[in-house]
C-alpha positions as a Python dict, from the first residue, in 0.01 Angstrom:
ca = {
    (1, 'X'): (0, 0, 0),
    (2, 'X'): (135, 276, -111),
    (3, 'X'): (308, 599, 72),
    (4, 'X'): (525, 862, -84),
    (5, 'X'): (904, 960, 115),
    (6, 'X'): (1045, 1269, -113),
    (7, 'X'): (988, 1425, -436),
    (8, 'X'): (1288, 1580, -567),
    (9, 'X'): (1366, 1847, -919),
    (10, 'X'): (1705, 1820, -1118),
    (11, 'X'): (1815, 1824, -1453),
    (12, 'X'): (1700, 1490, -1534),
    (13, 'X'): (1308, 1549, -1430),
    (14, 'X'): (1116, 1541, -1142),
    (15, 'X'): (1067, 1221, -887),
    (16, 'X'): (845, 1099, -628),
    (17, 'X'): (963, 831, -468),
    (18, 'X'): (646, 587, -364),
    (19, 'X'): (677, 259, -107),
    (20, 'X'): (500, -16, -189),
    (21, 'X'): (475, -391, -54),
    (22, 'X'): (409, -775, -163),
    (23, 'X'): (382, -1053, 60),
    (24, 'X'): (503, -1342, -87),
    (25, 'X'): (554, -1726, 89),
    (26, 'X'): (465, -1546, 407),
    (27, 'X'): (706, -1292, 424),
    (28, 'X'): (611, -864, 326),
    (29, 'X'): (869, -657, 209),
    (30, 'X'): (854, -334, 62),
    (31, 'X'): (1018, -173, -244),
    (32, 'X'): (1052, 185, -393),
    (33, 'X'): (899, 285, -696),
    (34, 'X'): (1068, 627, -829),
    (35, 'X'): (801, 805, -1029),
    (36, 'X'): (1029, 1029, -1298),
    (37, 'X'): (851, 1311, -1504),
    (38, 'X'): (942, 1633, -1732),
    (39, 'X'): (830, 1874, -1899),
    (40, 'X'): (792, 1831, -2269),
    (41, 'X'): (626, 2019, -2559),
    (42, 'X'): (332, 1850, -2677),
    (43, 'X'): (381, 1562, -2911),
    (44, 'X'): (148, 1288, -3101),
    (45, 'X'): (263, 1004, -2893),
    (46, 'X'): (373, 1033, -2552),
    (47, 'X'): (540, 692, -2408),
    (48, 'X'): (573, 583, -2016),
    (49, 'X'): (811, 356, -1934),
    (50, 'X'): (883, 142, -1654),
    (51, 'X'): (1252, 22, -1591),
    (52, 'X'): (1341, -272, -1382),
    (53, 'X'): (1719, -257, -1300),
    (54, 'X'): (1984, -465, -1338),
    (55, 'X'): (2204, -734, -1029),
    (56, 'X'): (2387, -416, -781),
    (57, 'X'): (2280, -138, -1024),
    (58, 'X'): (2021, 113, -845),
    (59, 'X'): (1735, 303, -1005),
    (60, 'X'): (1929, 672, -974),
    (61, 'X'): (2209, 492, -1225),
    (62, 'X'): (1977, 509, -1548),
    (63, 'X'): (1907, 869, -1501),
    (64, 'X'): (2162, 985, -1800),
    (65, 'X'): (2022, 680, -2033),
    (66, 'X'): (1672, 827, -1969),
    (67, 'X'): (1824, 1154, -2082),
    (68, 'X'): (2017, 1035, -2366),
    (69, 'X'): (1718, 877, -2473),
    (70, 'X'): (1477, 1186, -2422),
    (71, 'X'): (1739, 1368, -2611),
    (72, 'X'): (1727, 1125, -2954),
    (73, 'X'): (1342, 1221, -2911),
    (74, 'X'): (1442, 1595, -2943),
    (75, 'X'): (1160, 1696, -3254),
    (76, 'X'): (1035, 1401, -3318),
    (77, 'X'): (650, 1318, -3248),
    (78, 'X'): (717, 1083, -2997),
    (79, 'X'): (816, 1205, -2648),
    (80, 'X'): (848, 976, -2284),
    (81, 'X'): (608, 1141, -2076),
    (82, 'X'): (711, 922, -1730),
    (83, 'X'): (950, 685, -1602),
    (84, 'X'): (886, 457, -1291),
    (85, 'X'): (1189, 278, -1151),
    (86, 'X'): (1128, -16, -961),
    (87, 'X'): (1403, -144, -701),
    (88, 'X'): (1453, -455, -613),
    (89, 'X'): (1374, -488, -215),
    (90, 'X'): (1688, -618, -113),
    (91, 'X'): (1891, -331, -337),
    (92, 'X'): (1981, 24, -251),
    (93, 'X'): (1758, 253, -21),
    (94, 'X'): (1507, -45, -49),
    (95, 'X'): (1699, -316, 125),
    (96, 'X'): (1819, -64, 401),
    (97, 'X'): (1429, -51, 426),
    (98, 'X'): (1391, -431, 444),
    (99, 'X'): (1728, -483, 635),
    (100, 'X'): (1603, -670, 959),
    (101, 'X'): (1372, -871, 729),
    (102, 'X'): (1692, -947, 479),
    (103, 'X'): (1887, -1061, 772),
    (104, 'X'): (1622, -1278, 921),
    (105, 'X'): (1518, -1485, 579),
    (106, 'X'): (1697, -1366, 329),
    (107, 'X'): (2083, -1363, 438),
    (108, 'X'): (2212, -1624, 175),
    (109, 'X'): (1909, -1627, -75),
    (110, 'X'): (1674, -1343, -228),
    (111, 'X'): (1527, -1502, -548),
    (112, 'X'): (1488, -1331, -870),
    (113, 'X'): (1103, -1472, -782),
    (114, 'X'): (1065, -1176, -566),
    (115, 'X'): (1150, -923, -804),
    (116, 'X'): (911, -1061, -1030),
    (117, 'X'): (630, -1043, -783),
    (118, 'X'): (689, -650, -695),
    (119, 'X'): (681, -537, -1061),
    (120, 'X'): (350, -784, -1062),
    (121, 'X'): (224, -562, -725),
    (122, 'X'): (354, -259, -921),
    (123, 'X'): (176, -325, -1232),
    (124, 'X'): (-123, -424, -1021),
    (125, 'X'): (-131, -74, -812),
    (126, 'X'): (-348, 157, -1091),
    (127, 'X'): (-3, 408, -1101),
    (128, 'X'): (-35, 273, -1494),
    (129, 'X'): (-183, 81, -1738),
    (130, 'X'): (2, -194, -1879),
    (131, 'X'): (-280, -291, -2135),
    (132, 'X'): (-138, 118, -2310),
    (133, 'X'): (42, 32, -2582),
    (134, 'X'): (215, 346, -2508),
    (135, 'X'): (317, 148, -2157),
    (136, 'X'): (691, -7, -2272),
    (137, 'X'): (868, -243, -1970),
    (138, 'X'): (1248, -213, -1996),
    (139, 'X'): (1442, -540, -1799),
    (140, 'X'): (1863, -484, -1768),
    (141, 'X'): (2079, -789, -1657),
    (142, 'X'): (1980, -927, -1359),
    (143, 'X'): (1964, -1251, -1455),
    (144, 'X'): (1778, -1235, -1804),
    (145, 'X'): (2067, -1406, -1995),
    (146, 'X'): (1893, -1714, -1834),
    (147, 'X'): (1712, -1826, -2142),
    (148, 'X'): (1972, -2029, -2227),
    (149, 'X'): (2144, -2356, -2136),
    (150, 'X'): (2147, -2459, -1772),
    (151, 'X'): (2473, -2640, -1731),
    (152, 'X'): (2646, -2346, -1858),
    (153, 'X'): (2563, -2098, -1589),
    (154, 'X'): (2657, -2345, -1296),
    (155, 'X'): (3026, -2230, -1291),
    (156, 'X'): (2943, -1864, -1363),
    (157, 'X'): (2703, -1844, -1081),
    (158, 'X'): (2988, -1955, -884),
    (159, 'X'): (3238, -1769, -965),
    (160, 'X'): (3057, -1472, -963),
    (161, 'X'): (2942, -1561, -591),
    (162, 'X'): (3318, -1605, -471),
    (163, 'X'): (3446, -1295, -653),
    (164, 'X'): (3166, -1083, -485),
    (165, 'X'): (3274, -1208, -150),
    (166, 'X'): (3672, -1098, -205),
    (167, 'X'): (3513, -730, -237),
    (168, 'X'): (3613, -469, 1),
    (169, 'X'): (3278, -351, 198),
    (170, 'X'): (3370, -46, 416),
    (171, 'X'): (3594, 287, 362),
    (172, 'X'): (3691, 548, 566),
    (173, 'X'): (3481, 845, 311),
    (174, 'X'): (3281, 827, 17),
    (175, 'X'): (3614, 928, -198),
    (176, 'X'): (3813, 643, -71),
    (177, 'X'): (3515, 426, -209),
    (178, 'X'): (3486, 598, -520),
    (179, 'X'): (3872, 567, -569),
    (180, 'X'): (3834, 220, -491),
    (181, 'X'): (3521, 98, -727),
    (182, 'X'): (3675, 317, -1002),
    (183, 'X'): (3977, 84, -1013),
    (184, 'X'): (3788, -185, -1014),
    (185, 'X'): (3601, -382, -1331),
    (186, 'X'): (3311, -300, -1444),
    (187, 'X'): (3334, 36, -1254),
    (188, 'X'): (3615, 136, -1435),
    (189, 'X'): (3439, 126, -1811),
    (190, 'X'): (3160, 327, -1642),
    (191, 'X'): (3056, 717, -1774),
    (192, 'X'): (3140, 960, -1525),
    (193, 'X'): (2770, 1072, -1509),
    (194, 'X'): (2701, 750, -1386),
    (195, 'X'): (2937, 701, -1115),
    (196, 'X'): (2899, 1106, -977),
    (197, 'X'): (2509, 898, -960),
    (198, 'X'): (2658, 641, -805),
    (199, 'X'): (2856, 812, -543),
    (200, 'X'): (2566, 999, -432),
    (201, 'X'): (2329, 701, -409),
    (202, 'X'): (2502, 413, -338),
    (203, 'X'): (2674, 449, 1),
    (204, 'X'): (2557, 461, 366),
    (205, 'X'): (2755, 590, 702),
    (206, 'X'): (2689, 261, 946),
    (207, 'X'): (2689, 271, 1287),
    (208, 'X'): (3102, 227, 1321),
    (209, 'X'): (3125, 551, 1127),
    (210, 'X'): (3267, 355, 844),
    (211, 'X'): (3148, 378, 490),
    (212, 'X'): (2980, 114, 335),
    (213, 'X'): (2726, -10, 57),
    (214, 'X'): (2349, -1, 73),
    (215, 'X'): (2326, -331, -93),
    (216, 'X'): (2530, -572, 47),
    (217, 'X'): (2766, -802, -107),
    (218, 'X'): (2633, -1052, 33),
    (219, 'X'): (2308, -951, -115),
    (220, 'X'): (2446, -877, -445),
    (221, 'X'): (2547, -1248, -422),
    (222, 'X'): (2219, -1376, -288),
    (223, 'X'): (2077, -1256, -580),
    (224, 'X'): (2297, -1431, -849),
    (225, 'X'): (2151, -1723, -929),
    (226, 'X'): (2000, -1858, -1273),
    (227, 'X'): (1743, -2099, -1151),
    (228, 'X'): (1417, -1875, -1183),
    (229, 'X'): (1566, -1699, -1473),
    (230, 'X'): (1528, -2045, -1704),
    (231, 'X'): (1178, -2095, -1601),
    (232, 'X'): (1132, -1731, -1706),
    (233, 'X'): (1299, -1758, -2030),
    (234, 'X'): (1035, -2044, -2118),
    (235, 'X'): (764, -1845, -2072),
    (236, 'X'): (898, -1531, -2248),
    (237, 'X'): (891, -1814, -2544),
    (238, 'X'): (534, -1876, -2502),
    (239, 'X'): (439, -1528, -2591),
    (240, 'X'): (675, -1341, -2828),
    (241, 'X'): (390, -1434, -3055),
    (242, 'X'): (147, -1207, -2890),
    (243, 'X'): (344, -924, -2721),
    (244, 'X'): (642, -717, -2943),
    (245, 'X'): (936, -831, -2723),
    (246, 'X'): (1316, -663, -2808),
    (247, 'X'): (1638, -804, -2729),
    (248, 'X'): (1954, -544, -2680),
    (249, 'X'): (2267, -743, -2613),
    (250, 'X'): (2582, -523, -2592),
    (251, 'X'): (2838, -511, -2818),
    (252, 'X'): (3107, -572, -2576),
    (253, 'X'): (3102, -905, -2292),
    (254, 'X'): (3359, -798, -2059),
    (255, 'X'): (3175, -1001, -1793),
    (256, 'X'): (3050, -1301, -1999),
    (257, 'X'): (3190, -1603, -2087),
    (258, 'X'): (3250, -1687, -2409),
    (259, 'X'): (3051, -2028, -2433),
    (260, 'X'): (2749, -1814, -2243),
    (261, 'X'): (2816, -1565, -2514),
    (262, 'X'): (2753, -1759, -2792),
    (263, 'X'): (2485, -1971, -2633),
    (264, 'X'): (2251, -1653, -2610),
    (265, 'X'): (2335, -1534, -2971),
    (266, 'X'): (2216, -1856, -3117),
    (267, 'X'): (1899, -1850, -2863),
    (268, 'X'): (1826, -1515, -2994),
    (269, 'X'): (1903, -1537, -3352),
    (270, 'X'): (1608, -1440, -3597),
    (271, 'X'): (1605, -1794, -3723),
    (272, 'X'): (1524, -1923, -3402),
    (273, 'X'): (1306, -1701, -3219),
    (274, 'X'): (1037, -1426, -3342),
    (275, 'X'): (1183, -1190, -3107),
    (276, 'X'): (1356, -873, -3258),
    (277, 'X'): (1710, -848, -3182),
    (278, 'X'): (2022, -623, -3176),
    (279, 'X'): (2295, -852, -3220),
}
């Protein structure tokens, strides 16, 4: 299924926002897919790009990156035609459109398996072809550091669980939240493009008439888990072979331990895996 609630024109392109749905163990939820295109002067190659976002991020957050990117792209014969955005159904304007479902089965719980199966229904939907080589998938966080050792997540999963939970969830305005995230870590590293994205985007007015988050803590935490991640990271091993796969870590790991750190260095080091990586 698939309906379409808004189109909207700014200075990073125009979107159409399309609903679609998966059923998956019994349970159909639905997800938006942002459909993001511009207007570019002809060029030999024109790329479309699909973006799956990263644990509390939303899809309105990688706006500038698109641009930036675009913008390295300035005269060269390559161009990026589209961009579809895929949120997660518990996340942002998706999980207020899931919310009685989220409370019913999902209150403690939304695995990373469900992601997985919208982009599947996404891919599935004829919006593109993902047999184009011109078709490039993009992945951020959310989990993917899982290819590595098991035993080392289980106390980062749990801290990161508990220090969700200590977050404050409702405000009196959307500046007293602002003021608040952009004291906090990671918030406070962010570009200013990004949170003015962020500010417009993230935040609902509830029925109390307080301020608080589309997603949840308490979904941001349901989500934080590393199980389905592993099993994922085996089968991205099984086909680096076939499919060109690229690996961006960042240069700073404000948020990572240091044993994780190293851990995913040595998984991802040329000697050990054919996968091309930024290191």
């Amino acid at each position: 299924m698939s309906n379409v609630e808004g189109t909207a024109s700014t200075e990073y392109g125009h979107s159409r926002k399309h609903v679609l749905q998966y059923s998956m163990d019994g349970i159909t939820t639905q997800f938006y897919a942002t459909h993001l295109t511009f207007k570019n002067t002809p060029s030999t190659r024109t790329l479309t790009l699909m973006l799956c976002h990263g644990l509390a991020m939303n899809p309105e957050m990688y706006f500038p990156t698109i641009k930036y990117l675009r913008g390295l792209l300035t005269g060269s014969d390559i161009s990026i035609g589209a961009v579809w955005l895929l949120e997660h159904a518990n996340h942002g304007d998706s999980g207020v459109l899931n919310e009685d479902i989220i409370q019913q089965h999902f209150k403690n719980s939304f695995p990373l398996t469900r992601y997985g199966t919208a982009i599947v229904t996404f891919l599935d939907s004829g919006f593109v072809d993902h047999r184009d080589p011109n078709f490039v998938a993009i992945a951020h966080c959310g989990g993917s550091g899982g290819l590595s050792i098991e035993r080392i997540f289980a106390g980062v999963e749990k801290r990161a669980k508990k220090g969700y939970l200590k977050r404050a969830t409702h405000w009196s305005d959307v500046e007293e939240a602002m003021r608040y995230h952009r004291d906090k870590h990671p918030w406070d590293t962010w570009d200013p493009e990004v949170l003015e994205l962020m500010k417009l985007s993230v935040f609902r007015r509830e029925q109390s008439g307080k301020i608080g988050l589309k997603t949840t803590i308490e979904q941001e935490s349901a989500c934080f888990e590393y199980k389905y991640s592993l099993h994922a990271g085996e089968l991205l091993a099984s086909f680096v072979d076939r499919v060109p796969v690229h690996i961006i870590m960042a240069e700073r790991w404000d948020q990572c331990a240091i044993a994780l750190d190293n851990a995913l260095r040595a998984e991802f080091s040329p000697e050990n895996r054919k996968i091309t990586a930024r290191l």
